[in-house]
Amino acid sequence: MRERLPDLLHDALDASDRAALEAHLAGCADCAAELAVLRSARHVMSAVRVPVLDTASIVAALPRPVALHLSGTVPRRSRTIFRIAAAVSFIRQAVSPWLSRGRSSAT
């Protein structure tokens, strides 16, 4: 029954469920105390004023992002290093079968 107390507080129960819960509250001190706490919290929360924020003016005040203009080209040195690494990798892959074959026949 305790899980239905918020529904009672917010008038979300139909008449028969409401009557059954109120009958339960008449005999259950724990649930009655819980409902009192919920009502107190609702009263306190209704007194709190939530500030209205003008999000449009906040967003308008934000600095514009700076676009990075990249030339789209890779520096010459980076291209050279990449080409050397690719060539070494290719040669290693091409030569490794012959090197492994020579080792296995020697054993």
JSON list of C-alpha atoms in Angstrom, two decimals:
[
{"chain": "A", "resi": 1, "resn": "MET", "atom": "CA", "xyz": [0.00, 0.00, 0.00]},
{"chain": "A", "resi": 2, "resn": "ARG", "atom": "CA", "xyz": [2.89, 2.36, 0.74]},
{"chain": "A", "resi": 3, "resn": "GLU", "atom": "CA", "xyz": [3.82, 2.59, -2.95]},
{"chain": "A", "resi": 4, "resn": "ARG", "atom": "CA", "xyz": [0.32, 3.98, -3.69]},
{"chain": "A", "resi": 5, "resn": "LEU", "atom": "CA", "xyz": [0.68, 6.96, -1.32]},
{"chain": "A", "resi": 6, "resn": "PRO", "atom": "CA", "xyz": [2.10, 9.32, -3.97]},
{"chain": "A", "resi": 7, "resn": "ASP", "atom": "CA", "xyz": [-0.85, 8.45, -6.20]},
{"chain": "A", "resi": 8, "resn": "LEU", "atom": "CA", "xyz": [-3.22, 9.39, -3.37]},
{"chain": "A", "resi": 9, "resn": "LEU", "atom": "CA", "xyz": [-1.32, 12.62, -2.79]},
{"chain": "A", "resi": 10, "resn": "HIS", "atom": "CA", "xyz": [-1.58, 13.60, -6.46]},
{"chain": "A", "resi": 11, "resn": "ASP", "atom": "CA", "xyz": [-5.22, 12.48, -6.87]},
{"chain": "A", "resi": 12, "resn": "ALA", "atom": "CA", "xyz": [-4.24, 9.78, -9.36]},
{"chain": "A", "resi": 13, "resn": "LEU", "atom": "CA", "xyz": [-6.43, 7.01, -7.90]},
{"chain": "A", "resi": 14, "resn": "ASP", "atom": "CA", "xyz": [-9.93, 6.08, -8.95]},
{"chain": "A", "resi": 15, "resn": "ALA", "atom": "CA", "xyz": [-12.68, 6.25, -6.31]},
{"chain": "A", "resi": 16, "resn": "SER", "atom": "CA", "xyz": [-12.52, 2.58, -5.26]},
{"chain": "A", "resi": 17, "resn": "ASP", "atom": "CA", "xyz": [-8.71, 2.53, -4.91]},
{"chain": "A", "resi": 18, "resn": "ARG", "atom": "CA", "xyz": [-8.81, 5.81, -3.03]},
{"chain": "A", "resi": 19, "resn": "ALA", "atom": "CA", "xyz": [-11.43, 4.48, -0.60]},
{"chain": "A", "resi": 20, "resn": "ALA", "atom": "CA", "xyz": [-9.43, 1.28, -0.02]},
{"chain": "A", "resi": 21, "resn": "LEU", "atom": "CA", "xyz": [-6.23, 3.22, 0.63]},
{"chain": "A", "resi": 22, "resn": "GLU", "atom": "CA", "xyz": [-7.94, 5.66, 2.99]},
{"chain": "A", "resi": 23, "resn": "ALA", "atom": "CA", "xyz": [-9.40, 2.71, 4.91]},
{"chain": "A", "resi": 24, "resn": "HIS", "atom": "CA", "xyz": [-5.90, 1.26, 5.18]},
{"chain": "A", "resi": 25, "resn": "LEU", "atom": "CA", "xyz": [-4.52, 4.60, 6.39]},
{"chain": "A", "resi": 26, "resn": "ALA", "atom": "CA", "xyz": [-7.09, 4.67, 9.20]},
{"chain": "A", "resi": 27, "resn": "GLY", "atom": "CA", "xyz": [-5.52, 1.55, 10.70]},
{"chain": "A", "resi": 28, "resn": "CYS", "atom": "CA", "xyz": [-1.84, 1.87, 9.69]},
{"chain": "A", "resi": 29, "resn": "ALA", "atom": "CA", "xyz": [0.16, 4.47, 11.60]},
{"chain": "A", "resi": 30, "resn": "ASP", "atom": "CA", "xyz": [3.29, 3.92, 9.47]},
{"chain": "A", "resi": 31, "resn": "CYS", "atom": "CA", "xyz": [1.53, 4.66, 6.20]},
{"chain": "A", "resi": 32, "resn": "ALA", "atom": "CA", "xyz": [-0.30, 7.62, 7.74]},
{"chain": "A", "resi": 33, "resn": "ALA", "atom": "CA", "xyz": [3.03, 9.04, 8.93]},
{"chain": "A", "resi": 34, "resn": "GLU", "atom": "CA", "xyz": [4.56, 8.49, 5.48]},
{"chain": "A", "resi": 35, "resn": "LEU", "atom": "CA", "xyz": [1.64, 10.33, 3.86]},
{"chain": "A", "resi": 36, "resn": "ALA", "atom": "CA", "xyz": [2.15, 13.21, 6.30]},
{"chain": "A", "resi": 37, "resn": "VAL", "atom": "CA", "xyz": [5.82, 13.42, 5.27]},
{"chain": "A", "resi": 38, "resn": "LEU", "atom": "CA", "xyz": [4.86, 13.42, 1.59]},
{"chain": "A", "resi": 39, "resn": "ARG", "atom": "CA", "xyz": [2.30, 16.18, 2.16]},
{"chain": "A", "resi": 40, "resn": "SER", "atom": "CA", "xyz": [4.85, 18.23, 4.08]},
{"chain": "A", "resi": 41, "resn": "ALA", "atom": "CA", "xyz": [7.42, 17.81, 1.32]},
{"chain": "A", "resi": 42, "resn": "ARG", "atom": "CA", "xyz": [4.86, 18.81, -1.30]},
{"chain": "A", "resi": 43, "resn": "HIS", "atom": "CA", "xyz": [3.99, 21.94, 0.69]},
{"chain": "A", "resi": 44, "resn": "VAL", "atom": "CA", "xyz": [7.65, 22.92, 1.06]},
{"chain": "A", "resi": 45, "resn": "MET", "atom": "CA", "xyz": [8.36, 22.29, -2.62]},
{"chain": "A", "resi": 46, "resn": "SER", "atom": "CA", "xyz": [5.38, 24.38, -3.70]},
{"chain": "A", "resi": 47, "resn": "ALA", "atom": "CA", "xyz": [6.88, 27.37, -1.87]},
{"chain": "A", "resi": 48, "resn": "VAL", "atom": "CA", "xyz": [10.17, 27.12, -3.78]},
{"chain": "A", "resi": 49, "resn": "ARG", "atom": "CA", "xyz": [10.38, 29.51, -6.70]},
{"chain": "A", "resi": 50, "resn": "VAL", "atom": "CA", "xyz": [12.23, 28.18, -9.69]},
{"chain": "A", "resi": 51, "resn": "PRO", "atom": "CA", "xyz": [14.08, 30.95, -11.53]},
{"chain": "A", "resi": 52, "resn": "VAL", "atom": "CA", "xyz": [13.17, 31.47, -15.15]},
{"chain": "A", "resi": 53, "resn": "LEU", "atom": "CA", "xyz": [16.22, 31.34, -17.36]},
{"chain": "A", "resi": 54, "resn": "ASP", "atom": "CA", "xyz": [16.40, 33.05, -20.72]},
{"chain": "A", "resi": 55, "resn": "THR", "atom": "CA", "xyz": [18.36, 30.37, -22.51]},
{"chain": "A", "resi": 56, "resn": "ALA", "atom": "CA", "xyz": [18.26, 32.22, -25.84]},
{"chain": "A", "resi": 57, "resn": "SER", "atom": "CA", "xyz": [20.23, 35.16, -24.42]},
{"chain": "A", "resi": 58, "resn": "ILE", "atom": "CA", "xyz": [22.69, 32.81, -22.71]},
{"chain": "A", "resi": 59, "resn": "VAL", "atom": "CA", "xyz": [23.33, 30.95, -25.95]},
{"chain": "A", "resi": 60, "resn": "ALA", "atom": "CA", "xyz": [23.65, 34.24, -27.85]},
{"chain": "A", "resi": 61, "resn": "ALA", "atom": "CA", "xyz": [26.30, 35.41, -25.37]},
{"chain": "A", "resi": 62, "resn": "LEU", "atom": "CA", "xyz": [28.48, 32.34, -25.90]},
{"chain": "A", "resi": 63, "resn": "PRO", "atom": "CA", "xyz": [31.58, 32.92, -28.01]},
{"chain": "A", "resi": 64, "resn": "ARG", "atom": "CA", "xyz": [31.41, 31.60, -31.54]},
{"chain": "A", "resi": 65, "resn": "PRO", "atom": "CA", "xyz": [33.54, 28.54, -32.23]},
{"chain": "A", "resi": 66, "resn": "VAL", "atom": "CA", "xyz": [36.72, 29.24, -34.12]},
{"chain": "A", "resi": 67, "resn": "ALA", "atom": "CA", "xyz": [36.95, 27.29, -37.34]},
{"chain": "A", "resi": 68, "resn": "LEU", "atom": "CA", "xyz": [40.30, 25.69, -37.93]},
{"chain": "A", "resi": 69, "resn": "HIS", "atom": "CA", "xyz": [41.42, 26.04, -41.51]},
{"chain": "A", "resi": 70, "resn": "LEU", "atom": "CA", "xyz": [43.71, 23.20, -42.38]},
{"chain": "A", "resi": 71, "resn": "SER", "atom": "CA", "xyz": [45.56, 23.38, -45.65]},
{"chain": "A", "resi": 72, "resn": "GLY", "atom": "CA", "xyz": [44.64, 19.80, -46.43]},
{"chain": "A", "resi": 73, "resn": "THR", "atom": "CA", "xyz": [48.20, 18.88, -47.25]},
{"chain": "A", "resi": 74, "resn": "VAL", "atom": "CA", "xyz": [50.55, 16.77, -45.22]},
{"chain": "A", "resi": 75, "resn": "PRO", "atom": "CA", "xyz": [54.01, 18.25, -44.64]},
{"chain": "A", "resi": 76, "resn": "ARG", "atom": "CA", "xyz": [56.68, 16.88, -46.98]},
{"chain": "A", "resi": 77, "resn": "ARG", "atom": "CA", "xyz": [58.73, 15.33, -44.16]},
{"chain": "A", "resi": 78, "resn": "SER", "atom": "CA", "xyz": [55.71, 13.37, -42.86]},
{"chain": "A", "resi": 79, "resn": "ARG", "atom": "CA", "xyz": [55.02, 12.03, -46.34]},
{"chain": "A", "resi": 80, "resn": "THR", "atom": "CA", "xyz": [58.64, 10.95, -46.75]},
{"chain": "A", "resi": 81, "resn": "ILE", "atom": "CA", "xyz": [58.67, 9.14, -43.39]},
{"chain": "A", "resi": 82, "resn": "PHE", "atom": "CA", "xyz": [55.39, 7.43, -44.25]},
{"chain": "A", "resi": 83, "resn": "ARG", "atom": "CA", "xyz": [56.73, 6.27, -47.63]},
{"chain": "A", "resi": 84, "resn": "ILE", "atom": "CA", "xyz": [59.90, 4.88, -46.06]},
{"chain": "A", "resi": 85, "resn": "ALA", "atom": "CA", "xyz": [57.90, 3.01, -43.41]},
{"chain": "A", "resi": 86, "resn": "ALA", "atom": "CA", "xyz": [55.57, 1.59, -46.07]},
{"chain": "A", "resi": 87, "resn": "ALA", "atom": "CA", "xyz": [58.50, 0.46, -48.21]},
{"chain": "A", "resi": 88, "resn": "VAL", "atom": "CA", "xyz": [60.25, -1.23, -45.27]},
{"chain": "A", "resi": 89, "resn": "SER", "atom": "CA", "xyz": [57.03, -2.99, -44.31]},
{"chain": "A", "resi": 90, "resn": "PHE", "atom": "CA", "xyz": [56.45, -4.16, -47.89]},
{"chain": "A", "resi": 91, "resn": "ILE", "atom": "CA", "xyz": [60.00, -5.48, -48.27]},
{"chain": "A", "resi": 92, "resn": "ARG", "atom": "CA", "xyz": [59.81, -7.28, -44.93]},
{"chain": "A", "resi": 93, "resn": "GLN", "atom": "CA", "xyz": [56.56, -8.99, -45.93]},
{"chain": "A", "resi": 94, "resn": "ALA", "atom": "CA", "xyz": [57.95, -9.93, -49.33]},
{"chain": "A", "resi": 95, "resn": "VAL", "atom": "CA", "xyz": [61.25, -11.34, -48.00]},
{"chain": "A", "resi": 96, "resn": "SER", "atom": "CA", "xyz": [59.99, -13.12, -44.85]},
{"chain": "A", "resi": 97, "resn": "PRO", "atom": "CA", "xyz": [58.74, -16.30, -46.65]},
{"chain": "A", "resi": 98, "resn": "TRP", "atom": "CA", "xyz": [62.20, -16.89, -48.15]},
{"chain": "A", "resi": 99, "resn": "LEU", "atom": "CA", "xyz": [63.92, -16.23, -44.84]},
{"chain": "A", "resi": 100, "resn": "SER", "atom": "CA", "xyz": [61.64, -18.67, -43.00]},
{"chain": "A", "resi": 101, "resn": "ARG", "atom": "CA", "xyz": [62.09, -21.33, -45.68]},
{"chain": "A", "resi": 102, "resn": "GLY", "atom": "CA", "xyz": [65.86, -21.11, -45.37]},
{"chain": "A", "resi": 103, "resn": "ARG", "atom": "CA", "xyz": [65.69, -21.59, -41.58]},
{"chain": "A", "resi": 104, "resn": "SER", "atom": "CA", "xyz": [63.33, -24.57, -41.67]},
{"chain": "A", "resi": 105, "resn": "SER", "atom": "CA", "xyz": [65.44, -26.48, -44.25]},
{"chain": "A", "resi": 106, "resn": "ALA", "atom": "CA", "xyz": [68.62, -25.94, -42.19]},
{"chain": "A", "resi": 107, "resn": "THR", "atom": "CA", "xyz": [67.12, -27.64, -39.12]}
]
